[in-house]
CSV table of C-alpha atoms and ligand atoms in Angstrom, one decimal:
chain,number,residue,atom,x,y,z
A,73,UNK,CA,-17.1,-59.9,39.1
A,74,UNK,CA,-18.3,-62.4,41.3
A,75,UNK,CA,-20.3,-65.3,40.1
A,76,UNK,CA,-23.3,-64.8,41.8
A,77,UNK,CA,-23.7,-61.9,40.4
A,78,UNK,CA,-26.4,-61.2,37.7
A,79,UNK,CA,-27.0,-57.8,37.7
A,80,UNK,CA,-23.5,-55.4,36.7
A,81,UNK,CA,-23.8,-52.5,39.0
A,82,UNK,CA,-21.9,-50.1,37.0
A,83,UNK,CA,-22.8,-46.8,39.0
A,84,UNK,CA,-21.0,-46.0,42.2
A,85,UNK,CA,-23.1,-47.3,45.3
A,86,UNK,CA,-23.1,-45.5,48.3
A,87,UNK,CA,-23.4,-45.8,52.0
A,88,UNK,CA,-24.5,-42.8,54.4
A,89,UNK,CA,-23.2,-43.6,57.9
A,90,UNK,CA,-19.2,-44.3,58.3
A,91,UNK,CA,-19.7,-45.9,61.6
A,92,UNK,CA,-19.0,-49.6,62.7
A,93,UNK,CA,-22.0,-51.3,60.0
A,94,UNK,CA,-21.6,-48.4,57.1
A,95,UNK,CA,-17.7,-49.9,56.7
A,96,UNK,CA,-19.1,-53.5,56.8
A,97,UNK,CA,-21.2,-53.0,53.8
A,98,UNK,CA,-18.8,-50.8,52.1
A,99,UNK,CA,-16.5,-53.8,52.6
A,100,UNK,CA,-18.9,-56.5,51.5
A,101,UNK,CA,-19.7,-54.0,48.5
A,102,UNK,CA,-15.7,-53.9,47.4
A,103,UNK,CA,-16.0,-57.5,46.9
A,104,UNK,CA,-18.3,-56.9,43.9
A,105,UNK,CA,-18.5,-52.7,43.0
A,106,UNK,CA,-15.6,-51.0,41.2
A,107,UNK,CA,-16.0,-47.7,43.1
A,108,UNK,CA,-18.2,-47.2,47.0
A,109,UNK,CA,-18.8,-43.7,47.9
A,110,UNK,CA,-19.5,-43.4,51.8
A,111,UNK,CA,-20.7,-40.5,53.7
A,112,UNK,CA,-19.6,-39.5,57.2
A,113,UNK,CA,-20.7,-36.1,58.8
A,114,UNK,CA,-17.2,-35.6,60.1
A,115,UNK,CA,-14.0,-33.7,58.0
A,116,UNK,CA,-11.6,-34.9,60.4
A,117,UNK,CA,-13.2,-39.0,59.2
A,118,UNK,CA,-12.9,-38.3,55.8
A,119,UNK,CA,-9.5,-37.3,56.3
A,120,UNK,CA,-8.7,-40.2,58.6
A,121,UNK,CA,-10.5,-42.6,55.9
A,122,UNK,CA,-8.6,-41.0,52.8
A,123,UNK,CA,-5.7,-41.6,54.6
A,124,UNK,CA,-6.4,-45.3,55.4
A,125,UNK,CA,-5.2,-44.0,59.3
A,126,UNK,CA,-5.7,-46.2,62.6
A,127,UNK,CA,-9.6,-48.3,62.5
A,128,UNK,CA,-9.4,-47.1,59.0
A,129,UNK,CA,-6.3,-48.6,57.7
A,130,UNK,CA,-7.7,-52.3,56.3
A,131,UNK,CA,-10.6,-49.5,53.9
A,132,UNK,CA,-10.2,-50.6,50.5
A,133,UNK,CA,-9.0,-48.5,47.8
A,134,UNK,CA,-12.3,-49.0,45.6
A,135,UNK,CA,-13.9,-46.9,48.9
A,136,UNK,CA,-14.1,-43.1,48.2
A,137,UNK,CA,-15.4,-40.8,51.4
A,138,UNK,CA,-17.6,-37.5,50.9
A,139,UNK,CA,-19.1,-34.8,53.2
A,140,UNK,CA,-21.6,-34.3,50.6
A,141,UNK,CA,-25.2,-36.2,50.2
A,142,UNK,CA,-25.6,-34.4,47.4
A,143,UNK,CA,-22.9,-36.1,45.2
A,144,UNK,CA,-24.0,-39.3,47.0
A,145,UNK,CA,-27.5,-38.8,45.6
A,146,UNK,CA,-25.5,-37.6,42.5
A,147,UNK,CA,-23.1,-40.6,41.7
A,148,UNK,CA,-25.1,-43.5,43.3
A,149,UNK,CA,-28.3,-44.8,42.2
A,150,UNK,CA,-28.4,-47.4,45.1
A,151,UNK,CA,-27.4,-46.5,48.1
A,152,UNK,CA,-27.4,-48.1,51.5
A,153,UNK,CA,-28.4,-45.3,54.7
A,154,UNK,CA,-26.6,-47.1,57.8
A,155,UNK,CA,-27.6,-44.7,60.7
A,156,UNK,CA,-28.8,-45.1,63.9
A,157,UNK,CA,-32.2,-45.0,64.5
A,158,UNK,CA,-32.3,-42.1,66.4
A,159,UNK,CA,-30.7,-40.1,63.4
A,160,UNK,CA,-32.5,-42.0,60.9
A,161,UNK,CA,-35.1,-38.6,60.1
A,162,UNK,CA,-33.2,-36.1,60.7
A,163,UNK,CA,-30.1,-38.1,58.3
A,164,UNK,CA,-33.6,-38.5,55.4
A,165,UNK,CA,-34.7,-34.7,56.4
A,166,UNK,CA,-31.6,-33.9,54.4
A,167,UNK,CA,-30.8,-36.5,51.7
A,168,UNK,CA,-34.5,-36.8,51.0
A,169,UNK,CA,-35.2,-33.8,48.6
A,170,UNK,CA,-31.8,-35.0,46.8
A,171,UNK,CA,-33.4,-38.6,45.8
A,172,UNK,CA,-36.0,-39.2,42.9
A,173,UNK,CA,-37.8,-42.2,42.1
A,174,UNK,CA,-34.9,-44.2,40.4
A,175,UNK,CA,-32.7,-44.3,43.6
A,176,UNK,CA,-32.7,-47.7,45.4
A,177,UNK,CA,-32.5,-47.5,48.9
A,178,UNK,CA,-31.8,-50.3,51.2
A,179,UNK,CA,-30.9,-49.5,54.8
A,180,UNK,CA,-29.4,-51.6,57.9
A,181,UNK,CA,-30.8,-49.9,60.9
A,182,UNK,CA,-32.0,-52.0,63.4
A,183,UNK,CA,-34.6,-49.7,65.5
A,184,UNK,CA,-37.9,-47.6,65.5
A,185,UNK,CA,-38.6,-43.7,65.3
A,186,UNK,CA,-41.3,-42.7,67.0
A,187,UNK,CA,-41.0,-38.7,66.5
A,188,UNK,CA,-44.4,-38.1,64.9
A,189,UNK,CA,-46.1,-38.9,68.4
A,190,UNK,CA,-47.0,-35.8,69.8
A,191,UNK,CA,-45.1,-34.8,73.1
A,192,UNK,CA,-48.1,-35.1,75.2
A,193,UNK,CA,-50.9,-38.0,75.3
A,194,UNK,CA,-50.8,-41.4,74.6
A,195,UNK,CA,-48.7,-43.3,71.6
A,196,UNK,CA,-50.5,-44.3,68.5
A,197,UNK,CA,-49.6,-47.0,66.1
A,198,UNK,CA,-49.8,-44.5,63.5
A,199,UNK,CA,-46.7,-42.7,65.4
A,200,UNK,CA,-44.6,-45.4,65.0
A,201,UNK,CA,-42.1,-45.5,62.1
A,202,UNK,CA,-39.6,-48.5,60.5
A,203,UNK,CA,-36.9,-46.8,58.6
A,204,UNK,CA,-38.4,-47.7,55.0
A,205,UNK,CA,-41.3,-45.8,56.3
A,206,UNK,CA,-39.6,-42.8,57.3
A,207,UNK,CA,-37.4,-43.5,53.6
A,208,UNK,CA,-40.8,-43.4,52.2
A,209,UNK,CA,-42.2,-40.1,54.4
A,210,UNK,CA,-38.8,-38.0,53.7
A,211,UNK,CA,-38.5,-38.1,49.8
A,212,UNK,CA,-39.7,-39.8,46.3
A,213,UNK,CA,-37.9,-42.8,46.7
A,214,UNK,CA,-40.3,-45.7,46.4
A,215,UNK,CA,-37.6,-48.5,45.5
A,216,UNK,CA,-36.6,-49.4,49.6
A,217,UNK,CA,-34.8,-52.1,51.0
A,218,UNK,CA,-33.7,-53.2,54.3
A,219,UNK,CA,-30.8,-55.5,54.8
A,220,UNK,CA,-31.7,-57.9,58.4
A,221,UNK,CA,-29.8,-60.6,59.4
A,222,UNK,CA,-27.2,-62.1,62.1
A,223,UNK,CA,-24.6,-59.7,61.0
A,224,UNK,CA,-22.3,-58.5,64.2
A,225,UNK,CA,-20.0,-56.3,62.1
A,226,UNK,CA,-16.2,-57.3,63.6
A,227,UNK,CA,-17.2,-60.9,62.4
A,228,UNK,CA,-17.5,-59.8,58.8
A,229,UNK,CA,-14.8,-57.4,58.9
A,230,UNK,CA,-12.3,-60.6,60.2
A,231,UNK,CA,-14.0,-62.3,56.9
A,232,UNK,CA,-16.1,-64.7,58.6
A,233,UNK,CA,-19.0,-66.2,56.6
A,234,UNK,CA,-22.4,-64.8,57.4
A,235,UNK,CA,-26.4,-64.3,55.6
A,236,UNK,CA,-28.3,-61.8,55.3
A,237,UNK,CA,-32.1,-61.0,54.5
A,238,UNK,CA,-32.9,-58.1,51.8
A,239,UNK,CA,-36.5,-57.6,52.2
A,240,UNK,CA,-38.7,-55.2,49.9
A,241,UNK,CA,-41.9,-55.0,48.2
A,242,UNK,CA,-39.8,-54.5,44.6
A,243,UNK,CA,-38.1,-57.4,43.0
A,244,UNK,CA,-35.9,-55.3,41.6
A,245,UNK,CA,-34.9,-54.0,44.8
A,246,UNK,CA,-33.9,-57.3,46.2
A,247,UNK,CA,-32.0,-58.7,43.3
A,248,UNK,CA,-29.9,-54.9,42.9
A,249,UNK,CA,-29.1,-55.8,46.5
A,250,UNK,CA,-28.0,-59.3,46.5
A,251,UNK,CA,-26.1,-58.0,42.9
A,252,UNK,CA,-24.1,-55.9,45.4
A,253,UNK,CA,-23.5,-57.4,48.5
A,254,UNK,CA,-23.6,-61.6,47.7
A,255,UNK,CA,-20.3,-63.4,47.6
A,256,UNK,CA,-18.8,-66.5,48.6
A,257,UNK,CA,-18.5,-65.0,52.7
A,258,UNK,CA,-22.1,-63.7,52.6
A,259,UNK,CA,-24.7,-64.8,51.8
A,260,UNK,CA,-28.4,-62.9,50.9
A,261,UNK,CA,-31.8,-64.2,50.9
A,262,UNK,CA,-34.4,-62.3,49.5
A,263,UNK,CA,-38.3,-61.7,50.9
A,264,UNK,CA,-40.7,-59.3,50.0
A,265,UNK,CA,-41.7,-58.5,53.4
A,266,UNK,CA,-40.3,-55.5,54.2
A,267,UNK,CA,-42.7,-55.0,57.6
A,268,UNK,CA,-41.6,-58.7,59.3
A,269,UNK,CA,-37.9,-57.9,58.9
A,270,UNK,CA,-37.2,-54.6,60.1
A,271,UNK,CA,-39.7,-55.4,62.9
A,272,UNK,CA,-38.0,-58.9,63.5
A,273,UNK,CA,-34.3,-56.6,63.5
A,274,UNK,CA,-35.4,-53.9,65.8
A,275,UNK,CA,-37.3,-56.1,67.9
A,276,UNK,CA,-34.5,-59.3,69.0
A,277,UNK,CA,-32.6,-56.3,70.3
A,278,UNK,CA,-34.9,-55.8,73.4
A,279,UNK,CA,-34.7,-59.7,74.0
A,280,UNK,CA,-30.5,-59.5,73.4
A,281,UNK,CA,-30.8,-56.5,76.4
A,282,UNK,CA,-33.0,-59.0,78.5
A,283,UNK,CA,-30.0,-62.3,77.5
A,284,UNK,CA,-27.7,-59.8,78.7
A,285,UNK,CA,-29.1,-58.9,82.3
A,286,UNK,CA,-29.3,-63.1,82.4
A,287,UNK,CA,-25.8,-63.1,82.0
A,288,UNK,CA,-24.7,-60.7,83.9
A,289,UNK,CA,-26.3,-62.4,86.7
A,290,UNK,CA,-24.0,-65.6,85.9
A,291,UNK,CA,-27.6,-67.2,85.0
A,292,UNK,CA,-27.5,-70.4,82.2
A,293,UNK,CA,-28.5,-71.8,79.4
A,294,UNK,CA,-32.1,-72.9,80.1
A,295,UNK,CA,-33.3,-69.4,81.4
A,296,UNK,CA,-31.5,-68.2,78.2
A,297,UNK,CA,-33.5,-70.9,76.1
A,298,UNK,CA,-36.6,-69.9,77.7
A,299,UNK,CA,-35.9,-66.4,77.2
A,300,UNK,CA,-35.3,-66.8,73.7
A,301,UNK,CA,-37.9,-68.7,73.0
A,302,UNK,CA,-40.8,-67.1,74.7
A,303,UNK,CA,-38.7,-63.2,73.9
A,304,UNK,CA,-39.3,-64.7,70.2
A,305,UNK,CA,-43.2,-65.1,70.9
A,306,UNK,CA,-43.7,-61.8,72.2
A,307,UNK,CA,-42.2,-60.2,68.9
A,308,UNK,CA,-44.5,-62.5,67.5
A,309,UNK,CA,-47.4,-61.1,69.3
A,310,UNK,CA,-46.0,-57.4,68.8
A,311,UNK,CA,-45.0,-58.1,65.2
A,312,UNK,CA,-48.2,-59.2,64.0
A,313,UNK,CA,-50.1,-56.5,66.0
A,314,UNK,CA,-48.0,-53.9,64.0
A,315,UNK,CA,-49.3,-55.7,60.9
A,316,UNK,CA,-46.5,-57.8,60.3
A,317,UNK,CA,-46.3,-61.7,59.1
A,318,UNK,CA,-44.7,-64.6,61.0
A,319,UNK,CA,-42.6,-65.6,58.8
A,320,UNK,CA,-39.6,-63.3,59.1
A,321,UNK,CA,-39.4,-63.8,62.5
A,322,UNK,CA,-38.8,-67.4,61.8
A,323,UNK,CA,-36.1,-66.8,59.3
A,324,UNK,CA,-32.8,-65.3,59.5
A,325,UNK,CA,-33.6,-61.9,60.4
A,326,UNK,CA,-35.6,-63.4,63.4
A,327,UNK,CA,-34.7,-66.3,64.9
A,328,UNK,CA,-31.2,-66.4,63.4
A,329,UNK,CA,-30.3,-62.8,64.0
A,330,UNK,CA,-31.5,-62.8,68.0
A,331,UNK,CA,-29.4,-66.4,68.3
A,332,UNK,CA,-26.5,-64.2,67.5
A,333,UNK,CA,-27.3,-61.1,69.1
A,334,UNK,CA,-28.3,-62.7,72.8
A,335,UNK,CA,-26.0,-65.1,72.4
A,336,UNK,CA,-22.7,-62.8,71.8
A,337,UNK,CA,-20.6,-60.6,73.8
A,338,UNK,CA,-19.8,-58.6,70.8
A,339,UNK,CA,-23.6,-57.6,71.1
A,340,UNK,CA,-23.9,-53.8,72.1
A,341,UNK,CA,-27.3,-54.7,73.6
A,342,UNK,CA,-26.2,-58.1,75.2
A,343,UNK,CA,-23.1,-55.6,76.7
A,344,UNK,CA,-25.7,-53.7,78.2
A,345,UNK,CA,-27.4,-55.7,79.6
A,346,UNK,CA,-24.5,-57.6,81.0
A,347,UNK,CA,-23.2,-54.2,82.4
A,348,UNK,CA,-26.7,-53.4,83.9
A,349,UNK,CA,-26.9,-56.6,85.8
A,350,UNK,CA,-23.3,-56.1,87.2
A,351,UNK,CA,-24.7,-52.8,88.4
A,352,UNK,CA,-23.4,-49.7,86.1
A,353,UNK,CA,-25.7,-47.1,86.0
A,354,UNK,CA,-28.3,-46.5,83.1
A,355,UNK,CA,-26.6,-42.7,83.2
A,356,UNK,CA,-23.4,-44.5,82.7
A,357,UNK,CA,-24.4,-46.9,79.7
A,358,UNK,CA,-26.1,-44.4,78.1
A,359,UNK,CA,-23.3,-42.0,78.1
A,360,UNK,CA,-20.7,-44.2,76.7
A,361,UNK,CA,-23.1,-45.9,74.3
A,362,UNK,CA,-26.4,-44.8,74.3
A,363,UNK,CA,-27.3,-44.2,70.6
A,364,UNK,CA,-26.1,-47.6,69.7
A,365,UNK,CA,-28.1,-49.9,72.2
A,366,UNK,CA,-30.6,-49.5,69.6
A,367,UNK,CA,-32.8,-51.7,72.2
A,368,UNK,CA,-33.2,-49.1,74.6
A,369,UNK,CA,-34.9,-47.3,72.3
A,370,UNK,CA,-37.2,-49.5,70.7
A,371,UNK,CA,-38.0,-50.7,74.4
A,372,UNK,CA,-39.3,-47.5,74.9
A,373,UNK,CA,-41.3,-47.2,72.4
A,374,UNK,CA,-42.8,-51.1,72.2
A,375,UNK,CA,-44.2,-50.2,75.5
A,376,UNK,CA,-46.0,-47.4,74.7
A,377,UNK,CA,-47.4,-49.1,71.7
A,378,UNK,CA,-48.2,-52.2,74.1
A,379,UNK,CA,-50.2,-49.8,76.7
A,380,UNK,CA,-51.8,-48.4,73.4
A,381,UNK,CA,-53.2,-51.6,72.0
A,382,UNK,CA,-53.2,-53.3,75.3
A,383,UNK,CA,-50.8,-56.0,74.3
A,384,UNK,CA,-49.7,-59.0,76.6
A,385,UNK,CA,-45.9,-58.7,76.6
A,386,UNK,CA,-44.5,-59.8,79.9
A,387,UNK,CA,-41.1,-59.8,78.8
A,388,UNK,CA,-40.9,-56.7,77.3
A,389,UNK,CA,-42.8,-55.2,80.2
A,390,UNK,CA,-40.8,-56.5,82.7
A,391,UNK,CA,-37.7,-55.5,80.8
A,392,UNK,CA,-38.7,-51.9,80.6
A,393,UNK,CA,-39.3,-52.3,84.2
A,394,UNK,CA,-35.6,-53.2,84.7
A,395,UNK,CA,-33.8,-51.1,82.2
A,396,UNK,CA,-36.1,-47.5,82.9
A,397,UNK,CA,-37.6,-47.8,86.5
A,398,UNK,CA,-35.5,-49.4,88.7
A,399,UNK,CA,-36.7,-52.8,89.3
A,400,UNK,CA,-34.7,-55.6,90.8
A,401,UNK,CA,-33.4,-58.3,88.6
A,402,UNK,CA,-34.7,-61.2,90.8
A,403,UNK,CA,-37.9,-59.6,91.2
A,404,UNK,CA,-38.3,-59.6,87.5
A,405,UNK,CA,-37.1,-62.7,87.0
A,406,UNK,CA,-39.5,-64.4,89.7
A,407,UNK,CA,-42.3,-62.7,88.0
A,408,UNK,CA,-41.7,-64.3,85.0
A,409,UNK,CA,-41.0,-67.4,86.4
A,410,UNK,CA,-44.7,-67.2,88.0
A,411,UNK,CA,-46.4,-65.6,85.5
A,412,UNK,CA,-49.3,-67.9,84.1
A,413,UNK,CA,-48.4,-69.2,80.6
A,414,UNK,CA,-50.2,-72.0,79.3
A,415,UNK,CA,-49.3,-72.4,75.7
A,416,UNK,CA,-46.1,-73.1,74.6
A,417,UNK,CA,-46.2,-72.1,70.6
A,418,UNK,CA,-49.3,-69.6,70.3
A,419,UNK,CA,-48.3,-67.8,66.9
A,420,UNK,CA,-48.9,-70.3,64.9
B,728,NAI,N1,-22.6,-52.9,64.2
B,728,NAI,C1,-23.3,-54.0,63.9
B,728,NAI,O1,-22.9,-55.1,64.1
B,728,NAI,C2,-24.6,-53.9,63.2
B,728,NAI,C3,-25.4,-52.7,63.2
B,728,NAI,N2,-26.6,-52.6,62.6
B,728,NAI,C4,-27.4,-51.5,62.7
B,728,NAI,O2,-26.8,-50.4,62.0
B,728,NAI,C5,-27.1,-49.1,62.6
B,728,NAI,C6,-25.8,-48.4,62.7
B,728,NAI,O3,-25.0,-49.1,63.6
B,728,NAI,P1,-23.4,-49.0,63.6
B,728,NAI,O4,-22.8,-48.6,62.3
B,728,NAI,O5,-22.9,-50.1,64.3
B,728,NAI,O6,-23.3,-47.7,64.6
B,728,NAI,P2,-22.0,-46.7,64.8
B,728,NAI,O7,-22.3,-45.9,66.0
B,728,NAI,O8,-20.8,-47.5,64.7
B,728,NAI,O9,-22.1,-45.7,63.6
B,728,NAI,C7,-23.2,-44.9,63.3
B,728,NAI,C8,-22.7,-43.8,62.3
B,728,NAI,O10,-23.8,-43.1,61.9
B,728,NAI,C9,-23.4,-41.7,61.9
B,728,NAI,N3,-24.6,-40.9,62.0
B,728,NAI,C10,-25.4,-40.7,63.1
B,728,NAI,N4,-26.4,-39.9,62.8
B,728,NAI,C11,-26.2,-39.5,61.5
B,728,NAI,C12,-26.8,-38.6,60.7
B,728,NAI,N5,-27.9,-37.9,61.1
B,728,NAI,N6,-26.3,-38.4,59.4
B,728,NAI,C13,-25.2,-39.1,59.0
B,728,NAI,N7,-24.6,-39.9,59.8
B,728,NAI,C14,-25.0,-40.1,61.0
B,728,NAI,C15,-22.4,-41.6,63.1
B,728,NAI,O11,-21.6,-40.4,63.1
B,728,NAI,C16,-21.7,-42.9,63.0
B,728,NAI,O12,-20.6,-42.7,62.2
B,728,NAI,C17,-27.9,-49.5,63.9
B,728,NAI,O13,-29.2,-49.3,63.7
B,728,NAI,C18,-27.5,-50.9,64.1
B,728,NAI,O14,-28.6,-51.6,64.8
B,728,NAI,C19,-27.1,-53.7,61.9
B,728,NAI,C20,-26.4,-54.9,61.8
B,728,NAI,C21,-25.1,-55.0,62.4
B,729,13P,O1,-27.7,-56.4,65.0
B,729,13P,C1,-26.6,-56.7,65.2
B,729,13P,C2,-26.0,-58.0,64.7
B,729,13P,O2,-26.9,-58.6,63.8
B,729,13P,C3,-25.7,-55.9,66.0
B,729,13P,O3,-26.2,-55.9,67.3
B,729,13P,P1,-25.7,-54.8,68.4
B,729,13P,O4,-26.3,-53.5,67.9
B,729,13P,O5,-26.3,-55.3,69.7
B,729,13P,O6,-24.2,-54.8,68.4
């Protein structure tokens, strides 16, 4: 047992979603768990995964896989959902009526859901769900999590040191998480705003998109800088309409989570944007990657909500601009570059 841990977790904990985070966790989880069920979709993954074959070969052997959420819901009272966020409902559709108020559910995804808004009209706030509300919406489970931080996933499968943020309203939550997760390569800070991280996490991805279209260009580190900084005041501004407090966005799940995410090539939404500036089609990004640029989505849907509430996001407006209608890079970038800012830190 670790020593930072307090609490024994003596159950099984699981994780729903194989894919490049779900095997991260269940890998930080070994350090400290005797025995990590994980959930893929896939028969041909399990098989691959029981045989410790190819990507799978470094799994541990405390790691058992299952096809079934039901002996997930069964075996684990804490358990970690790890999908994207455009599979986030339909994954809680059908592990929801399988939970009951003593699960503990702390999930990783990084995005929005906004399938409540109806296919016609205009985007409310109301529309828009974090995955701890959608946990919340799809079963009895009132013990949620999320996990938010600078965590690119090939880092901490090489080993290297990294933090990470468990936010929820329940104590108990946070200190069953860090129980689980901490060790001497990982670090977990605790908060019990749940709202500010997973807004924080879903928001840097738009401004990791945007560093990527910079780089891509061949642009440097002072348009970076300045895209950081006033990216990070805009999810501010959208953050707090949404209800949210500063603070998160000033910890590790904000600040220090988009330094690493538009700083890195390793970044799926930096890639993008990098591969967008160099000229590959949307059609083309999409395709190979689509579901994982988490940003594309919550870009989407931040600028429906910023129509909706008439929020002053140039950057995020300008970026949708880009990434969905067509606009020219230097066009964008000369409107921000004119665009009338006067204050430098407004959010505080
Ligand atoms: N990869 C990373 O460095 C990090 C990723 N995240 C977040 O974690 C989430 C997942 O990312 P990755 O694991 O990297 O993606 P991935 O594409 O590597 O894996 C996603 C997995 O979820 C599975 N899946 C999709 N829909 C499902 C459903 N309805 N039911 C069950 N399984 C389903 C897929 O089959 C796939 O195995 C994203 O929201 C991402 O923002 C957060 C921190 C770091
Ligand atoms: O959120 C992440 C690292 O903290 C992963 O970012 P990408 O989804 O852009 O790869």
């Amino acid at each position: 047992m670790s020593k930072y841990q307090k609490i024994q977790i003596k159950q099984a904990v699981g994780v729903v979603g194989a894919g490049s985070f779900g095997l991260t966790i269940a890998g930080l989880l070994a350090e400290n768990v005797e025995d990590i069920l994980i959930y893929t979709r896939r028969e041909e993954n399990k098989a691959k995964m029981q045989a410790r074959k190819g990507e799978y070969a470094q799994l541990s052997p405390k790691i058992r896989v299952t096809t079934s959420l039901e002996e997930v819901a069964k075996d684990c009272q804490l358990i970690f959902p790890v999908v994207p966020s455009k599979g986030f409902r339909n994954m809680m559709q059908q592990l929801g009526p399988l939970l009951n108020p003593q699960h503990f559910l702390i999930h990783a995804t990084k995005g929005l859901d906004s399938s409540l808004a109806p296919k016609e009209g205009k985007i409310k706030p109301e529309h828009i769900k974090t995955m701890s509300q959608l946990i919340e919406l799809e079963s009895l489970a009132c013990r949620v999590g999320c996990l938010s931080g600078p965590n690119l996933a090939s880092e901490i499968q090489e080993h290297q040191p990294a933090a990470t943020l468990i936010a929820s309203k329940y104590t108990e939550v946070i200190k069953m998480g860090q129980a689980a997760l901490r060790s001497p390569r990982f670090q977990v800070y605790g908060t019990h705003d749940i709202l500010g991280a997973e807004l924080a996490g879903a928001l840097k991805n738009v401004v990791a998109l945007a560093a990527g279209l910079l780089g891509g260009k061949g642009l440097g580190m002072n348009i970076w800088a300045l895209l950081v900084t006033r990216g990070l005041s805009e999810m501010i501004h959208i953050g707090k309409a949404m209800g949210a407090d500063v603070k998160a966005f000033l910890g590790v799940a904000g600040i220090g989570d988009l330094i690493a995410t538009a700083s890195s090539t390793k970044s799926r939404n930096y890639k993008a944007g990098v591969a967008l500036a160099q000229g590959t089609p949307m059609r083309e990004i999409v395709g190979a990657d689509g579901d994982m640029v988490e940003g594309f989505r919550t870009l989407e849907i931040i600028n429906q909500l910023c129509q909706a509430l008439e929020i002053n996001s140039p950057i995020f407006e300008i970026v949708h601009r880009v990434v969905f209608k067509g606009m020219e890079l230097e066009r964008a970038i000369h409107f921000l570059m004119t665009y009338p800012y006067a204050v430098d830190v407004d959010f505080l």
